[in-house]
Structure formats: structure tokens, C-alpha cells
PDB file of C-alpha atoms in Angstrom:
ATOM      1  CA  MET N   1      -4.646   4.858  14.396  1.00  0.00           C
ATOM      2  CA  SER N   2      -3.707   4.105  11.081  1.00  0.00           C
ATOM      3  CA  GLU N   3      -0.154   5.623   9.366  1.00  0.00           C
ATOM      4  CA  ALA N   4      -0.115   8.826   7.161  1.00  0.00           C
ATOM      5  CA  GLY N   5       0.726   6.580   4.306  1.00  0.00           C
ATOM      6  CA  GLU N   6      -2.573   4.365   4.737  1.00  0.00           C
ATOM      7  CA  GLU N   7      -4.770   7.635   5.063  1.00  0.00           C
ATOM      8  CA  ILE N   8      -3.405   8.662   1.506  1.00  0.00           C
ATOM      9  CA  VAL N   9      -3.939   5.040   0.244  1.00  0.00           C
ATOM     10  CA  GLU N  10      -7.580   5.309   1.474  1.00  0.00           C
ATOM     11  CA  TYR N  11      -8.202   8.561  -0.081  1.00  0.00           C
ATOM     12  CA  TRP N  12      -6.554   7.283  -3.325  1.00  0.00           C
ATOM     13  CA  LEU N  13      -8.976   3.854  -3.216  1.00  0.00           C
ATOM     14  CA  ASN N  14     -12.276   6.093  -2.536  1.00  0.00           C
ATOM     15  CA  LEU N  15     -10.893   8.232  -5.345  1.00  0.00           C
ATOM     16  CA  LYS N  16     -10.856   5.224  -7.752  1.00  0.00           C
ATOM     17  CA  GLY N  17     -14.621   4.310  -6.565  1.00  0.00           C
ATOM     18  CA  TYR N  18     -13.525   1.634  -4.160  1.00  0.00           C
ATOM     19  CA  PHE N  19     -15.508   0.610  -1.127  1.00  0.00           C
ATOM     20  CA  ILE N  20     -12.930  -0.750   1.559  1.00  0.00           C
ATOM     21  CA  MET N  21     -12.504  -2.185   4.976  1.00  0.00           C
ATOM     22  CA  LYS N  22      -9.312  -1.036   6.461  1.00  0.00           C
ATOM     23  CA  ASN N  23      -6.906  -2.414   9.230  1.00  0.00           C
ATOM     24  CA  LEU N  24      -8.576  -5.606   9.855  1.00  0.00           C
ATOM     25  CA  LYS N  25      -7.667  -7.404  13.091  1.00  0.00           C
ATOM     26  CA  ILE N  26      -7.511 -10.943  12.477  1.00  0.00           C
ATOM     27  CA  ARG N  27      -6.373 -14.178  14.787  1.00  0.00           C
ATOM     28  CA  ARG N  28      -2.928 -14.776  15.717  1.00  0.00           C
ATOM     29  CA  ASN N  29      -2.170 -10.866  15.901  1.00  0.00           C
ATOM     30  CA  LYS N  30      -2.457 -10.352  12.205  1.00  0.00           C
ATOM     31  CA  GLU N  31      -3.509  -7.339  10.461  1.00  0.00           C
ATOM     32  CA  ILE N  32      -5.100  -6.695   6.781  1.00  0.00           C
ATOM     33  CA  ASP N  33      -4.199  -2.940   5.786  1.00  0.00           C
ATOM     34  CA  PHE N  34      -7.103  -3.065   3.111  1.00  0.00           C
ATOM     35  CA  LEU N  35      -9.738  -4.652   1.479  1.00  0.00           C
ATOM     36  CA  ALA N  36     -11.109  -2.981  -1.470  1.00  0.00           C
ATOM     37  CA  ILE N  37     -13.917  -3.766  -3.739  1.00  0.00           C
ATOM     38  CA  THR N  38     -15.785  -1.350  -6.715  1.00  0.00           C
ATOM     39  CA  LEU N  39     -19.046  -2.077  -8.150  1.00  0.00           C
ATOM     40  CA  GLY N  40     -18.108   0.257 -11.191  1.00  0.00           C
ATOM     41  CA  GLU N  41     -15.299  -0.223 -13.373  1.00  0.00           C
ATOM     42  CA  PRO N  42     -12.299  -1.811 -11.907  1.00  0.00           C
ATOM     43  CA  ASP N  43      -8.751  -0.215 -11.952  1.00  0.00           C
ATOM     44  CA  GLU N  44      -6.538  -2.004 -14.240  1.00  0.00           C
ATOM     45  CA  MET N  45      -3.994  -2.404 -11.082  1.00  0.00           C
ATOM     46  CA  LEU N  46      -6.221  -3.271  -8.670  1.00  0.00           C
ATOM     47  CA  GLY N  47      -9.075  -5.384 -10.393  1.00  0.00           C
ATOM     48  CA  LYS N  48     -12.690  -5.846  -9.230  1.00  0.00           C
ATOM     49  CA  LYS N  49     -11.446  -7.004  -5.593  1.00  0.00           C
ATOM     50  CA  ALA N  50      -8.447  -6.572  -3.770  1.00  0.00           C
ATOM     51  CA  HIS N  51      -6.171  -7.343  -0.902  1.00  0.00           C
ATOM     52  CA  ILE N  52      -3.963  -4.151  -0.400  1.00  0.00           C
ATOM     53  CA  GLU N  53      -0.510  -4.261   1.865  1.00  0.00           C
ATOM     54  CA  VAL N  54       0.850  -0.799   2.335  1.00  0.00           C
ATOM     55  CA  HIS N  55       4.360  -0.179   3.028  1.00  0.00           C
ATOM     56  CA  ALA N  56       4.753   3.556   2.708  1.00  0.00           C
ATOM     57  CA  SER N  57       7.847   4.540   4.600  1.00  0.00           C
ATOM     58  CA  ALA N  58       9.956   7.581   3.247  1.00  0.00           C
ATOM     59  CA  TYR N  59      12.975   5.709   4.479  1.00  0.00           C
ATOM     60  CA  SER N  60      13.104   1.909   4.425  1.00  0.00           C
ATOM     61  CA  ARG N  61      12.741   0.076   7.785  1.00  0.00           C
ATOM     62  CA  ALA N  62      15.315  -2.544   6.674  1.00  0.00           C
ATOM     63  CA  ILE N  63      17.778   0.349   6.924  1.00  0.00           C
ATOM     64  CA  GLY N  64      20.239  -0.127   9.727  1.00  0.00           C
ATOM     65  CA  LYS N  65      18.709  -3.655  10.424  1.00  0.00           C
ATOM     66  CA  GLY N  66      19.865  -7.272   9.311  1.00  0.00           C
ATOM     67  CA  TYR N  67      19.468  -6.850   5.700  1.00  0.00           C
ATOM     68  CA  TRP N  68      17.098  -9.014   3.737  1.00  0.00           C
ATOM     69  CA  PRO N  69      17.832  -9.365  -0.083  1.00  0.00           C
ATOM     70  CA  PRO N  70      14.829  -8.536  -2.492  1.00  0.00           C
ATOM     71  CA  SER N  71      14.270 -12.239  -2.916  1.00  0.00           C
ATOM     72  CA  THR N  72      14.209 -13.192   0.449  1.00  0.00           C
ATOM     73  CA  TYR N  73      12.404 -10.168   1.532  1.00  0.00           C
ATOM     74  CA  ALA N  74       9.839 -10.692  -1.164  1.00  0.00           C
ATOM     75  CA  GLU N  75       9.217 -14.389   0.176  1.00  0.00           C
ATOM     76  CA  ARG N  76       8.682 -13.156   3.729  1.00  0.00           C
ATOM     77  CA  ILE N  77       6.234 -10.300   2.705  1.00  0.00           C
ATOM     78  CA  VAL N  78       4.189 -12.854   0.496  1.00  0.00           C
ATOM     79  CA  LYS N  79       4.142 -15.698   3.422  1.00  0.00           C
ATOM     80  CA  ASN N  80       3.289 -13.214   6.106  1.00  0.00           C
ATOM     81  CA  LYS N  81       0.783 -10.822   4.498  1.00  0.00           C
ATOM     82  CA  PHE N  82      -0.577 -12.742   1.449  1.00  0.00           C
ATOM     83  CA  GLU N  83      -0.389 -16.438   1.879  1.00  0.00           C
ATOM     84  CA  ASP N  84      -0.484 -16.882   5.611  1.00  0.00           C
ATOM     85  CA  PRO N  85      -3.665 -19.300   6.250  1.00  0.00           C
ATOM     86  CA  VAL N  86      -5.259 -16.694   8.578  1.00  0.00           C
ATOM     87  CA  VAL N  87      -4.835 -13.981   6.320  1.00  0.00           C
ATOM     88  CA  VAL N  88      -6.208 -16.142   3.105  1.00  0.00           C
ATOM     89  CA  GLU N  89      -9.207 -17.419   5.305  1.00  0.00           C
ATOM     90  CA  GLU N  90     -10.204 -13.884   6.367  1.00  0.00           C
ATOM     91  CA  VAL N  91     -10.074 -12.156   2.707  1.00  0.00           C
ATOM     92  CA  VAL N  92     -11.789 -15.344   0.882  1.00  0.00           C
ATOM     93  CA  LYS N  93     -14.167 -15.159   3.589  1.00  0.00           C
ATOM     94  CA  ARG N  94     -14.984 -11.345   2.589  1.00  0.00           C
ATOM     95  CA  LEU N  95     -14.084 -11.286  -1.007  1.00  0.00           C
ATOM     96  CA  GLY N  96     -14.457 -14.592  -2.253  1.00  0.00           C
ATOM     97  CA  GLU N  97     -11.664 -16.729  -4.135  1.00  0.00           C
ATOM     98  CA  ASP N  98     -11.081 -14.408  -7.060  1.00  0.00           C
ATOM     99  CA  TYR N  99      -9.192 -11.129  -5.845  1.00  0.00           C
ATOM    100  CA  SER N 100      -6.009  -9.539  -6.569  1.00  0.00           C
ATOM    101  CA  LYS N 101      -3.059  -9.134  -4.212  1.00  0.00           C
ATOM    102  CA  VAL N 102      -1.484  -5.739  -4.253  1.00  0.00           C
ATOM    103  CA  ALA N 103       1.500  -4.296  -2.586  1.00  0.00           C
ATOM    104  CA  ILE N 104       1.849  -0.318  -2.466  1.00  0.00           C
ATOM    105  CA  TRP N 105       5.385   0.251  -1.829  1.00  0.00           C
ATOM    106  CA  GLY N 106       7.690   3.125  -0.922  1.00  0.00           C
ATOM    107  CA  SER N 107      11.315   3.109   0.024  1.00  0.00           C
ATOM    108  CA  TYR N 108      13.802   0.031   0.224  1.00  0.00           C
ATOM    109  CA  GLY N 109      17.363  -0.196   0.588  1.00  0.00           C
ATOM    110  CA  ARG N 110      20.195  -1.738   2.954  1.00  0.00           C
ATOM    111  CA  ARG N 111      21.894   1.681   4.356  1.00  0.00           C
ATOM    112  CA  LYS N 112      19.896   4.008   2.266  1.00  0.00           C
ATOM    113  CA  PRO N 113      17.061   3.983  -0.327  1.00  0.00           C
ATOM    114  CA  ASP N 114      18.283   1.952  -3.166  1.00  0.00           C
ATOM    115  CA  LYS N 115      16.444   2.226  -6.255  1.00  0.00           C
ATOM    116  CA  GLU N 116      17.928  -1.086  -7.933  1.00  0.00           C
ATOM    117  CA  ALA N 117      17.270  -3.259  -5.040  1.00  0.00           C
ATOM    118  CA  ARG N 118      13.798  -1.582  -4.938  1.00  0.00           C
ATOM    119  CA  LYS N 119      13.364  -2.862  -8.484  1.00  0.00           C
ATOM    120  CA  ALA N 120      14.576  -5.973  -7.711  1.00  0.00           C
ATOM    121  CA  LEU N 121      12.131  -6.248  -4.727  1.00  0.00           C
ATOM    122  CA  PHE N 122       9.173  -5.278  -6.977  1.00  0.00           C
ATOM    123  CA  ASN N 123      10.107  -8.034  -9.517  1.00  0.00           C
ATOM    124  CA  GLU N 124       9.947 -10.850  -6.896  1.00  0.00           C
ATOM    125  CA  LEU N 125       7.083  -9.659  -5.331  1.00  0.00           C
ATOM    126  CA  GLU N 126       5.351  -9.734  -9.074  1.00  0.00           C
ATOM    127  CA  LYS N 127       6.731 -13.225  -9.449  1.00  0.00           C
ATOM    128  CA  ARG N 128       4.994 -14.372  -6.518  1.00  0.00           C
ATOM    129  CA  GLY N 129       1.600 -13.138  -8.070  1.00  0.00           C
ATOM    130  CA  VAL N 130       1.677  -9.720  -6.238  1.00  0.00           C
ATOM    131  CA  THR N 131       0.896  -6.450  -8.315  1.00  0.00           C
ATOM    132  CA  VAL N 132       3.196  -3.726  -7.197  1.00  0.00           C
ATOM    133  CA  ILE N 133       2.286   0.026  -7.416  1.00  0.00           C
ATOM    134  CA  PRO N 134       4.799   2.302  -6.241  1.00  0.00           C
ATOM    135  CA  PHE N 135       3.724   4.649  -3.451  1.00  0.00           C
ATOM    136  CA  GLU N 136       5.055   7.835  -5.190  1.00  0.00           C
ATOM    137  CA  GLU N 137       2.178   7.175  -8.036  1.00  0.00           C
ATOM    138  CA  VAL N 138      -0.447   7.193  -5.576  1.00  0.00           C
ATOM    139  CA  LEU N 139       1.164  10.150  -3.636  1.00  0.00           C
ATOM    140  CA  GLU N 140       1.134  11.943  -7.238  1.00  0.00           C
ATOM    141  CA  GLU N 141      -2.534  11.120  -8.290  1.00  0.00           C
ATOM    142  CA  VAL N 142      -3.813  12.277  -4.929  1.00  0.00           C
ATOM    143  CA  GLU N 143      -1.961  15.300  -4.973  1.00  0.00           C
ATOM    144  CA  GLU N 144      -3.217  16.109  -8.599  1.00  0.00           C
ATOM    145  CA  LYS N 145      -6.905  15.274  -7.492  1.00  0.00           C
ATOM    146  CA  ILE N 146      -6.946  16.928  -3.945  1.00  0.00           C
ATOM    147  CA  GLY N 147      -8.911  20.265  -3.653  1.00  0.00           C
ATOM    148  CA  THR N 148      -9.352  23.254  -1.621  1.00  0.00           C
ATOM    149  CA  GLY N 149     -11.710  21.518   0.708  1.00  0.00           C
ATOM    150  CA  MET N 150     -11.635  20.614   4.318  1.00  0.00           C
ATOM    151  CA  TYR N 151      -9.484  17.433   4.939  1.00  0.00           C
ATOM    152  CA  VAL N 152      -9.558  15.752   8.390  1.00  0.00           C
ATOM    153  CA  HIS N 153      -6.555  13.422   7.952  1.00  0.00           C
ATOM    154  CA  PRO N 154      -3.529  15.373   8.837  1.00  0.00           C
ATOM    155  CA  ALA N 155      -1.466  13.684   5.803  1.00  0.00           C
ATOM    156  CA  LEU N 156      -4.261  14.910   3.280  1.00  0.00           C
ATOM    157  CA  ARG N 157      -3.698  18.426   4.661  1.00  0.00           C
ATOM    158  CA  THR N 158      -0.038  18.494   4.387  1.00  0.00           C
ATOM    159  CA  ILE N 159      -0.577  17.141   0.728  1.00  0.00           C
ATOM    160  CA  GLN N 160      -2.968  19.955   0.155  1.00  0.00           C
ATOM    161  CA  TYR N 161      -0.627  22.783   1.916  1.00  0.00           C
ATOM    162  CA  TYR N 162       2.151  21.485  -0.223  1.00  0.00           C
ATOM    163  CA  LYS N 163      -0.140  21.520  -3.398  1.00  0.00           C
ATOM    164  CA  PHE N 164      -1.319  25.117  -2.678  1.00  0.00           C
ATOM    165  CA  LYS N 165       1.648  26.720  -1.281  1.00  0.00           C
ATOM    166  CA  PRO N 166       2.789  28.587  -4.427  1.00  0.00           C
ATOM    167  CA  GLU N 167      -0.410  30.422  -4.539  1.00  0.00           C
ATOM    168  CA  TRP N 168       0.388  31.872  -1.332  1.00  0.00           C
TER     169      TRP N 168
END
């Protein structure tokens, strides 16, 4: 079962015309959130082929735990999610050598969400070759595009309720 944030990202990728593989379980208990490829015009941020990791918590998982400053946390994310040899081997096997590394990111902070620390984390990730897309941008685009049809995923149904609530 995927997280709500991943359900929203999956829908967003499909809206953009990407074919996806999701939640790939690989050796050493590793998982890749999404591999995406488009046969059409690529999105500027995603490119033609992308390895995408999602962190879309409403509140940072770092809150109340040992603090990872943005530079250290970025290094850890890149090392574990994008540059681990097992991960790279699997991504290259499925997408080839030329692909984008993308992080879709929600909240970040030590005791509460911290916009400055989040901005610093995004800068640190981008310095390390990872494109960062704020989760709220994905959420806004999904809300804009979601219609009145039947959606199976609870996260999409909730967005639909929220969007059409003013019409009730």
C-alpha cells in the first residue's frame, strides 16, 4: 500500500504523460518510489526519464528526533536514495544511464516546519544533482486538474471533496 503522497504523485505523473514503475523493492531492503518515462514531450523538471523519491509528510519526520542539518540531511538522502550502488544498478538497468534524479518534498524542520531550513535543504540537494519539486506544487496542480469522476485512491477522493466543497 502506498502513502497518500505517493498516490498524489502517481496521479500527477500520469497527468503529465509519464509511464511509471512504483515502489520497486530491490536488494538490501531498498525501495525506489518511482521510475518514470515519457514518450511525449518531457516535463522541464522531470526530463524524459526520471528516478523520483517522495517525502510528502505534512510534518517533518525530523521533528522531535535527532536533528539533521540541511547539508548533512541532503548528503544522507542522496547517498541512500540516489547514489546507493544497488539503487543505481537497478535504475540504470531499467532506464539506462541518462536520467534525472528528482525529490518531491513536503515539510522539513527540527521542532516545527521551518521554511528557511527547507529552502537550505532544497539548495543542498540541488548542489548534489537532485532536482527538487515542492510537494505543494504537485498538490496544487492535481487539485486544479482533478474532475468530478470516481477516484479509487482515498487521497485523490479527499482532494476532490476539498475542491468541490464550495459547490455544496
